[in-house]
Amino acid sequence: MNGLNAERLIVFAVSSFLLSLVFVPIVRHLAFRYKWFDKPDHRKIHQYPIPRLGGIGIFGGFFITSVIFIISDSDTTVVLNKFTAFLTGCFIMFAIGLFDDLYGMNARRKFPVQFVA
């Protein structure tokens, strides 16, 4: 098994970052095209509408890199078992953030789900 040595972790982090650099501008472009904006209100610190859903690009880079690293490991079953719970928790956090961006959620609803994830 290749394991998670320091070199693989650095490659993983850099790969995730680079993929996110590719995906975030694409999502930003789509946000402008379809007018997916977060509008300012009394709870927000921004004064102008800003594109939302940038987390899709960040999560996409992380998730794709995770899958590639799991598949590329010589003992995929062991690595997959170790990361299933982790990736499930990450996906739940992503889904809550996406739902909040699209429909809005208060902290009383978000926190219990985030805690479980």
Short mmCIF file of N, CA, C and O in Angstrom, two decimals:
data_model
loop_
_atom_site.label_atom_id
_atom_site.label_comp_id
_atom_site.label_asym_id
_atom_site.label_seq_id
_atom_site.Cartn_x
_atom_site.Cartn_y
_atom_site.Cartn_z
N MET A 1 0.85 -1.19 0.00
CA MET A 1 0.00 0.00 0.00
C MET A 1 0.89 1.24 0.00
O MET A 1 1.85 1.32 0.74
N ASN A 2 0.51 2.21 -0.80
CA ASN A 2 1.29 3.43 -0.89
C ASN A 2 1.20 4.26 0.39
O ASN A 2 2.12 4.93 0.77
N GLY A 3 0.03 4.26 1.02
CA GLY A 3 -0.14 5.01 2.26
C GLY A 3 -0.23 6.50 2.01
O GLY A 3 -0.20 6.98 0.90
N LEU A 4 -0.32 7.22 3.09
CA LEU A 4 -0.43 8.67 3.02
C LEU A 4 0.84 9.30 3.57
O LEU A 4 0.84 9.92 4.61
N ASN A 5 1.94 9.13 2.86
CA ASN A 5 3.18 9.76 3.30
C ASN A 5 3.14 11.24 2.94
O ASN A 5 2.25 11.72 2.24
N ALA A 6 4.14 11.97 3.42
CA ALA A 6 4.16 13.42 3.24
C ALA A 6 4.15 13.82 1.77
O ALA A 6 3.47 14.76 1.37
N GLU A 7 4.89 13.09 0.94
CA GLU A 7 4.95 13.43 -0.48
C GLU A 7 3.59 13.30 -1.15
O GLU A 7 3.16 14.16 -1.92
N ARG A 8 2.88 12.20 -0.86
CA ARG A 8 1.54 12.01 -1.44
C ARG A 8 0.56 13.07 -0.94
O ARG A 8 -0.30 13.54 -1.69
N LEU A 9 0.67 13.47 0.32
CA LEU A 9 -0.21 14.51 0.86
C LEU A 9 0.04 15.85 0.18
O LEU A 9 -0.90 16.59 -0.11
N ILE A 10 1.29 16.15 -0.08
CA ILE A 10 1.62 17.40 -0.78
C ILE A 10 1.07 17.37 -2.21
O ILE A 10 0.46 18.34 -2.67
N VAL A 11 1.27 16.26 -2.91
CA VAL A 11 0.73 16.12 -4.27
C VAL A 11 -0.79 16.23 -4.24
O VAL A 11 -1.39 16.89 -5.10
N PHE A 12 -1.42 15.60 -3.25
CA PHE A 12 -2.87 15.67 -3.11
C PHE A 12 -3.32 17.12 -2.92
O PHE A 12 -4.24 17.59 -3.59
N ALA A 13 -2.69 17.83 -1.99
CA ALA A 13 -3.08 19.21 -1.70
C ALA A 13 -2.88 20.11 -2.91
O ALA A 13 -3.77 20.92 -3.26
N VAL A 14 -1.76 19.98 -3.58
CA VAL A 14 -1.47 20.81 -4.76
C VAL A 14 -2.44 20.48 -5.89
O VAL A 14 -2.97 21.38 -6.55
N SER A 15 -2.72 19.20 -6.09
CA SER A 15 -3.66 18.80 -7.14
C SER A 15 -5.06 19.33 -6.86
O SER A 15 -5.73 19.85 -7.77
N SER A 16 -5.51 19.23 -5.63
CA SER A 16 -6.82 19.75 -5.27
C SER A 16 -6.89 21.26 -5.51
O SER A 16 -7.87 21.78 -6.04
N PHE A 17 -5.83 21.95 -5.10
CA PHE A 17 -5.77 23.39 -5.27
C PHE A 17 -5.82 23.77 -6.75
O PHE A 17 -6.58 24.66 -7.15
N LEU A 18 -5.02 23.09 -7.57
CA LEU A 18 -4.99 23.42 -9.00
C LEU A 18 -6.32 23.13 -9.69
O LEU A 18 -6.77 23.93 -10.52
N LEU A 19 -6.94 22.01 -9.35
CA LEU A 19 -8.26 21.72 -9.93
C LEU A 19 -9.29 22.77 -9.48
O LEU A 19 -10.13 23.20 -10.28
N SER A 20 -9.21 23.19 -8.23
CA SER A 20 -10.12 24.23 -7.76
C SER A 20 -9.89 25.54 -8.50
O SER A 20 -10.85 26.26 -8.81
N LEU A 21 -8.63 25.84 -8.80
CA LEU A 21 -8.33 27.05 -9.58
C LEU A 21 -8.97 26.99 -10.97
O LEU A 21 -9.30 28.03 -11.54
N VAL A 22 -9.14 25.80 -11.50
CA VAL A 22 -9.79 25.64 -12.80
C VAL A 22 -11.31 25.73 -12.65
O VAL A 22 -11.98 26.42 -13.43
N PHE A 23 -11.85 25.04 -11.65
CA PHE A 23 -13.30 24.94 -11.51
C PHE A 23 -13.98 26.20 -10.98
O PHE A 23 -15.08 26.53 -11.42
N VAL A 24 -13.36 26.92 -10.06
CA VAL A 24 -14.01 28.09 -9.46
C VAL A 24 -14.34 29.15 -10.50
O VAL A 24 -15.46 29.68 -10.52
N PRO A 25 -13.43 29.52 -11.41
CA PRO A 25 -13.82 30.50 -12.43
C PRO A 25 -14.95 30.02 -13.34
O PRO A 25 -15.77 30.83 -13.79
N ILE A 26 -15.01 28.72 -13.58
CA ILE A 26 -16.11 28.19 -14.40
C ILE A 26 -17.44 28.37 -13.67
O ILE A 26 -18.43 28.84 -14.24
N VAL A 27 -17.45 28.03 -12.39
CA VAL A 27 -18.68 28.19 -11.58
C VAL A 27 -19.02 29.68 -11.47
O VAL A 27 -20.19 30.06 -11.56
N ARG A 28 -18.02 30.53 -11.32
CA ARG A 28 -18.25 31.97 -11.23
C ARG A 28 -18.89 32.48 -12.53
O ARG A 28 -19.83 33.28 -12.50
N HIS A 29 -18.38 32.03 -13.65
CA HIS A 29 -18.94 32.41 -14.95
C HIS A 29 -20.41 31.98 -15.04
O HIS A 29 -21.27 32.76 -15.47
N LEU A 30 -20.69 30.75 -14.61
CA LEU A 30 -22.08 30.27 -14.62
C LEU A 30 -22.96 31.09 -13.68
O LEU A 30 -24.13 31.36 -13.99
N ALA A 31 -22.40 31.49 -12.54
CA ALA A 31 -23.16 32.30 -11.59
C ALA A 31 -23.56 33.63 -12.21
O ALA A 31 -24.69 34.09 -12.05
N PHE A 32 -22.64 34.26 -12.93
CA PHE A 32 -22.97 35.51 -13.61
C PHE A 32 -23.97 35.27 -14.74
O PHE A 32 -24.91 36.04 -14.92
N ARG A 33 -23.78 34.20 -15.46
CA ARG A 33 -24.66 33.91 -16.60
C ARG A 33 -26.11 33.67 -16.16
O ARG A 33 -27.05 34.13 -16.80
N TYR A 34 -26.27 32.92 -15.06
CA TYR A 34 -27.62 32.56 -14.60
C TYR A 34 -28.08 33.40 -13.41
O TYR A 34 -29.10 33.09 -12.80
N LYS A 35 -27.30 34.43 -13.08
CA LYS A 35 -27.65 35.37 -12.02
C LYS A 35 -27.83 34.68 -10.66
O LYS A 35 -28.79 34.93 -9.93
N TRP A 36 -26.87 33.82 -10.33
CA TRP A 36 -26.85 33.16 -9.03
C TRP A 36 -26.04 34.02 -8.08
O TRP A 36 -24.86 33.80 -7.86
N PHE A 37 -26.69 35.04 -7.48
CA PHE A 37 -26.01 35.98 -6.63
C PHE A 37 -26.50 35.89 -5.19
O PHE A 37 -27.66 35.56 -4.94
N ASP A 38 -25.61 36.21 -4.29
CA ASP A 38 -25.97 36.39 -2.90
C ASP A 38 -26.16 37.88 -2.70
O ASP A 38 -25.22 38.66 -2.86
N LYS A 39 -27.36 38.28 -2.41
CA LYS A 39 -27.68 39.70 -2.29
C LYS A 39 -27.45 40.18 -0.86
O LYS A 39 -27.69 39.45 0.09
N PRO A 40 -26.96 41.41 -0.72
CA PRO A 40 -26.71 41.92 0.63
C PRO A 40 -28.01 42.12 1.40
O PRO A 40 -29.06 42.41 0.83
N ASP A 41 -27.93 41.88 2.69
CA ASP A 41 -29.05 42.18 3.60
C ASP A 41 -28.46 42.52 4.96
O ASP A 41 -27.24 42.69 5.09
N HIS A 42 -29.30 42.59 5.96
CA HIS A 42 -28.82 43.02 7.29
C HIS A 42 -27.83 42.04 7.93
O HIS A 42 -27.08 42.41 8.81
N ARG A 43 -27.81 40.78 7.48
CA ARG A 43 -26.90 39.78 8.05
C ARG A 43 -25.57 39.69 7.30
O ARG A 43 -24.65 39.06 7.76
N LYS A 44 -25.47 40.28 6.14
CA LYS A 44 -24.30 40.12 5.27
C LYS A 44 -23.34 41.29 5.44
O LYS A 44 -23.74 42.40 5.76
N ILE A 45 -22.06 41.04 5.18
CA ILE A 45 -21.09 42.12 5.26
C ILE A 45 -20.81 42.75 3.90
O ILE A 45 -20.29 43.84 3.83
N HIS A 46 -21.15 42.05 2.80
CA HIS A 46 -20.91 42.62 1.48
C HIS A 46 -22.01 43.62 1.13
O HIS A 46 -23.15 43.48 1.58
N GLN A 47 -21.63 44.62 0.33
CA GLN A 47 -22.56 45.69 -0.01
C GLN A 47 -23.16 45.53 -1.40
O GLN A 47 -24.12 46.21 -1.74
N TYR A 48 -22.59 44.64 -2.20
CA TYR A 48 -23.06 44.44 -3.56
C TYR A 48 -23.32 42.94 -3.77
O TYR A 48 -22.72 42.10 -3.10
N PRO A 49 -24.21 42.60 -4.69
CA PRO A 49 -24.42 41.17 -4.97
C PRO A 49 -23.11 40.50 -5.39
O PRO A 49 -22.34 41.06 -6.17
N ILE A 50 -22.86 39.31 -4.85
CA ILE A 50 -21.66 38.56 -5.22
C ILE A 50 -22.09 37.18 -5.72
O ILE A 50 -23.11 36.65 -5.28
N PRO A 51 -21.31 36.60 -6.64
CA PRO A 51 -21.67 35.27 -7.14
C PRO A 51 -21.61 34.25 -6.00
O PRO A 51 -20.75 34.32 -5.13
N ARG A 52 -22.54 33.33 -6.01
CA ARG A 52 -22.54 32.27 -5.01
C ARG A 52 -22.19 30.95 -5.67
O ARG A 52 -21.99 30.88 -6.85
N LEU A 53 -22.10 29.92 -4.89
CA LEU A 53 -21.85 28.54 -5.31
C LEU A 53 -20.39 28.28 -5.66
O LEU A 53 -20.07 27.29 -6.31
N GLY A 54 -19.46 29.13 -5.23
CA GLY A 54 -18.05 28.87 -5.46
C GLY A 54 -17.58 27.58 -4.79
O GLY A 54 -16.61 26.97 -5.20
N GLY A 55 -18.30 27.16 -3.75
CA GLY A 55 -17.96 25.92 -3.07
C GLY A 55 -18.04 24.70 -3.99
O GLY A 55 -17.37 23.69 -3.74
N ILE A 56 -18.84 24.80 -5.03
CA ILE A 56 -18.93 23.69 -5.99
C ILE A 56 -17.56 23.47 -6.64
O ILE A 56 -17.11 22.34 -6.77
N GLY A 57 -16.91 24.54 -7.04
CA GLY A 57 -15.59 24.42 -7.66
C GLY A 57 -14.54 23.90 -6.70
O GLY A 57 -13.71 23.06 -7.05
N ILE A 58 -14.59 24.36 -5.45
CA ILE A 58 -13.63 23.91 -4.45
C ILE A 58 -13.86 22.44 -4.12
O ILE A 58 -12.93 21.64 -4.10
N PHE A 59 -15.11 22.08 -3.88
CA PHE A 59 -15.42 20.69 -3.56
C PHE A 59 -15.12 19.79 -4.76
O PHE A 59 -14.63 18.68 -4.59
N GLY A 60 -15.39 20.26 -5.96
CA GLY A 60 -15.11 19.47 -7.15
C GLY A 60 -13.64 19.12 -7.26
O GLY A 60 -13.28 17.97 -7.53
N GLY A 61 -12.77 20.09 -7.03
CA GLY A 61 -11.33 19.83 -7.07
C GLY A 61 -10.90 18.84 -6.01
O GLY A 61 -10.12 17.91 -6.26
N PHE A 62 -11.42 19.01 -4.81
CA PHE A 62 -11.09 18.11 -3.71
C PHE A 62 -11.62 16.70 -3.98
O PHE A 62 -10.91 15.71 -3.81
N PHE A 63 -12.87 16.60 -4.42
CA PHE A 63 -13.50 15.29 -4.60
C PHE A 63 -12.83 14.50 -5.73
O PHE A 63 -12.54 13.31 -5.58
N ILE A 64 -12.61 15.15 -6.85
CA ILE A 64 -11.97 14.47 -7.99
C ILE A 64 -10.57 14.00 -7.60
O ILE A 64 -10.18 12.87 -7.90
N THR A 65 -9.82 14.85 -6.92
CA THR A 65 -8.48 14.45 -6.48
C THR A 65 -8.56 13.28 -5.51
O THR A 65 -7.75 12.34 -5.59
N SER A 66 -9.53 13.30 -4.60
CA SER A 66 -9.70 12.19 -3.65
C SER A 66 -9.96 10.88 -4.37
O SER A 66 -9.35 9.85 -4.05
N VAL A 67 -10.86 10.90 -5.34
CA VAL A 67 -11.19 9.69 -6.09
C VAL A 67 -9.97 9.18 -6.84
O VAL A 67 -9.68 7.97 -6.84
N ILE A 68 -9.23 10.07 -7.47
CA ILE A 68 -8.03 9.66 -8.21
C ILE A 68 -7.01 9.03 -7.26
O ILE A 68 -6.42 8.00 -7.57
N PHE A 69 -6.82 9.61 -6.10
CA PHE A 69 -5.86 9.05 -5.15
C PHE A 69 -6.32 7.71 -4.60
O PHE A 69 -5.50 6.82 -4.38
N ILE A 70 -7.61 7.55 -4.39
CA ILE A 70 -8.12 6.25 -3.92
C ILE A 70 -7.91 5.19 -4.99
O ILE A 70 -7.43 4.09 -4.72
N ILE A 71 -8.24 5.52 -6.23
CA ILE A 71 -8.11 4.56 -7.33
C ILE A 71 -6.65 4.23 -7.59
O ILE A 71 -6.31 3.08 -7.90
N SER A 72 -5.77 5.22 -7.46
CA SER A 72 -4.35 4.99 -7.77
C SER A 72 -3.60 4.23 -6.69
O SER A 72 -2.47 3.81 -6.91
N ASP A 73 -4.20 4.06 -5.52
CA ASP A 73 -3.52 3.34 -4.45
C ASP A 73 -3.46 1.86 -4.79
O ASP A 73 -4.40 1.29 -5.34
N SER A 74 -2.36 1.21 -4.43
CA SER A 74 -2.19 -0.20 -4.77
C SER A 74 -3.14 -1.11 -4.00
O SER A 74 -3.45 -2.20 -4.45
N ASP A 75 -3.61 -0.66 -2.86
CA ASP A 75 -4.58 -1.44 -2.06
C ASP A 75 -5.84 -0.62 -1.91
O ASP A 75 -6.17 -0.12 -0.84
N THR A 76 -6.58 -0.46 -3.02
CA THR A 76 -7.74 0.41 -3.08
C THR A 76 -8.78 0.08 -2.03
O THR A 76 -9.38 0.98 -1.43
N THR A 77 -9.01 -1.18 -1.73
CA THR A 77 -10.04 -1.57 -0.77
C THR A 77 -9.76 -1.00 0.61
O THR A 77 -10.65 -0.46 1.26
N VAL A 78 -8.52 -1.10 1.06
CA VAL A 78 -8.16 -0.58 2.38
C VAL A 78 -8.34 0.93 2.42
O VAL A 78 -8.92 1.48 3.35
N VAL A 79 -7.83 1.62 1.40
CA VAL A 79 -7.93 3.08 1.35
C VAL A 79 -9.39 3.51 1.25
O VAL A 79 -9.84 4.43 1.93
N LEU A 80 -10.17 2.83 0.42
CA LEU A 80 -11.58 3.16 0.26
C LEU A 80 -12.32 3.00 1.58
O LEU A 80 -13.13 3.86 1.95
N ASN A 81 -12.04 1.94 2.31
CA ASN A 81 -12.68 1.75 3.61
C ASN A 81 -12.33 2.87 4.58
O ASN A 81 -13.17 3.33 5.34
N LYS A 82 -11.09 3.32 4.55
CA LYS A 82 -10.66 4.39 5.45
C LYS A 82 -11.30 5.73 5.10
O LYS A 82 -11.58 6.54 5.96
N PHE A 83 -11.51 5.98 3.82
CA PHE A 83 -11.98 7.29 3.39
C PHE A 83 -13.47 7.38 3.14
O PHE A 83 -13.98 8.46 2.91
N THR A 84 -14.18 6.26 3.19
CA THR A 84 -15.62 6.31 2.93
C THR A 84 -16.34 7.23 3.91
O THR A 84 -17.10 8.11 3.50
N ALA A 85 -16.08 7.07 5.18
CA ALA A 85 -16.73 7.91 6.19
C ALA A 85 -16.30 9.36 6.04
O ALA A 85 -17.12 10.28 6.12
N PHE A 86 -15.02 9.57 5.79
CA PHE A 86 -14.50 10.93 5.63
C PHE A 86 -15.16 11.63 4.43
O PHE A 86 -15.64 12.76 4.54
N LEU A 87 -15.18 10.95 3.28
CA LEU A 87 -15.78 11.56 2.09
C LEU A 87 -17.28 11.74 2.23
O LEU A 87 -17.85 12.70 1.72
N THR A 88 -17.93 10.83 2.96
CA THR A 88 -19.36 10.99 3.22
C THR A 88 -19.62 12.25 4.04
O THR A 88 -20.51 13.04 3.73
N GLY A 89 -18.82 12.44 5.09
CA GLY A 89 -18.94 13.65 5.90
C GLY A 89 -18.68 14.90 5.09
O GLY A 89 -19.39 15.91 5.21
N CYS A 90 -17.67 14.85 4.23
CA CYS A 90 -17.36 15.99 3.37
C CYS A 90 -18.52 16.29 2.42
O CYS A 90 -18.87 17.46 2.20
N PHE A 91 -19.11 15.25 1.86
CA PHE A 91 -20.22 15.45 0.94
C PHE A 91 -21.43 16.04 1.67
O PHE A 91 -22.12 16.92 1.13
N ILE A 92 -21.69 15.59 2.89
CA ILE A 92 -22.81 16.14 3.67
C ILE A 92 -22.57 17.63 3.94
O ILE A 92 -23.48 18.45 3.79
N MET A 93 -21.34 17.99 4.32
CA MET A 93 -21.02 19.40 4.55
C MET A 93 -21.20 20.21 3.27
O MET A 93 -21.74 21.33 3.30
N PHE A 94 -20.76 19.66 2.15
CA PHE A 94 -20.93 20.33 0.87
C PHE A 94 -22.41 20.52 0.55
O PHE A 94 -22.84 21.60 0.14
N ALA A 95 -23.20 19.46 0.74
CA ALA A 95 -24.63 19.52 0.43
C ALA A 95 -25.35 20.56 1.28
O ALA A 95 -26.20 21.30 0.79
N ILE A 96 -25.00 20.64 2.56
CA ILE A 96 -25.61 21.64 3.45
C ILE A 96 -25.24 23.04 2.97
O ILE A 96 -26.08 23.95 2.93
N GLY A 97 -23.98 23.25 2.61
CA GLY A 97 -23.55 24.55 2.11
C GLY A 97 -24.24 24.93 0.82
O GLY A 97 -24.66 26.07 0.63
N LEU A 98 -24.41 23.95 -0.07
CA LEU A 98 -25.09 24.20 -1.33
C LEU A 98 -26.56 24.54 -1.10
O LEU A 98 -27.08 25.51 -1.65
N PHE A 99 -27.20 23.76 -0.24
CA PHE A 99 -28.61 24.03 0.08
C PHE A 99 -28.75 25.42 0.71
O PHE A 99 -29.68 26.16 0.38
N ASP A 100 -27.83 25.78 1.60
CA ASP A 100 -27.87 27.09 2.24
C ASP A 100 -27.69 28.20 1.20
O ASP A 100 -28.38 29.22 1.26
N ASP A 101 -26.77 28.02 0.25
CA ASP A 101 -26.58 29.02 -0.79
C ASP A 101 -27.83 29.19 -1.64
O ASP A 101 -28.19 30.30 -2.02
N LEU A 102 -28.49 28.09 -1.95
CA LEU A 102 -29.65 28.15 -2.84
C LEU A 102 -30.92 28.59 -2.13
O LEU A 102 -31.71 29.37 -2.68
N TYR A 103 -31.15 28.10 -0.94
CA TYR A 103 -32.44 28.32 -0.28
C TYR A 103 -32.33 29.04 1.06
O TYR A 103 -33.34 29.50 1.58
N GLY A 104 -31.16 29.10 1.63
CA GLY A 104 -30.97 29.73 2.93
C GLY A 104 -31.37 28.79 4.06
O GLY A 104 -32.38 28.10 3.98
N MET A 105 -30.55 28.73 5.07
CA MET A 105 -30.84 27.92 6.26
C MET A 105 -30.35 28.69 7.47
O MET A 105 -29.30 29.33 7.42
N ASN A 106 -31.09 28.57 8.56
CA ASN A 106 -30.60 29.21 9.77
C ASN A 106 -29.66 28.25 10.51
O ASN A 106 -29.61 27.06 10.22
N ALA A 107 -28.94 28.80 11.47
CA ALA A 107 -27.93 28.01 12.19
C ALA A 107 -28.55 26.85 12.96
O ALA A 107 -27.93 25.80 13.11
N ARG A 108 -29.78 27.01 13.44
CA ARG A 108 -30.42 25.93 14.19
C ARG A 108 -30.65 24.69 13.34
O ARG A 108 -30.71 23.58 13.86
N ARG A 109 -30.81 24.87 12.07
CA ARG A 109 -30.98 23.72 11.17
C ARG A 109 -29.65 23.19 10.66
O ARG A 109 -29.47 22.00 10.49
N LYS A 110 -28.72 24.11 10.38
CA LYS A 110 -27.44 23.70 9.82
C LYS A 110 -26.55 22.99 10.83
O LYS A 110 -25.95 21.97 10.51
N PHE A 111 -26.45 23.54 12.03
CA PHE A 111 -25.47 23.05 12.99
C PHE A 111 -25.64 21.57 13.34
O PHE A 111 -24.64 20.84 13.34
N PRO A 112 -26.86 21.08 13.62
CA PRO A 112 -26.96 19.64 13.95
C PRO A 112 -26.47 18.73 12.83
O PRO A 112 -25.80 17.73 13.08
N VAL A 113 -26.78 19.10 11.60
CA VAL A 113 -26.33 18.27 10.47
C VAL A 113 -24.81 18.36 10.33
O VAL A 113 -24.14 17.35 10.11
N GLN A 114 -24.26 19.56 10.47
CA GLN A 114 -22.82 19.72 10.39
C GLN A 114 -22.12 18.97 11.52
O GLN A 114 -21.07 18.38 11.32
N PHE A 115 -22.70 18.97 12.70
CA PHE A 115 -22.13 18.25 13.83
C PHE A 115 -22.07 16.76 13.55
O PHE A 115 -21.06 16.10 13.80
N VAL A 116 -23.14 16.21 13.01
CA VAL A 116 -23.17 14.78 12.70
C VAL A 116 -22.17 14.45 11.60
O VAL A 116 -21.47 13.45 11.67
N ALA A 117 -22.08 15.32 10.60
CA ALA A 117 -21.14 15.08 9.49
C ALA A 117 -19.71 15.07 10.01
O ALA A 117 -18.90 14.27 9.58
#
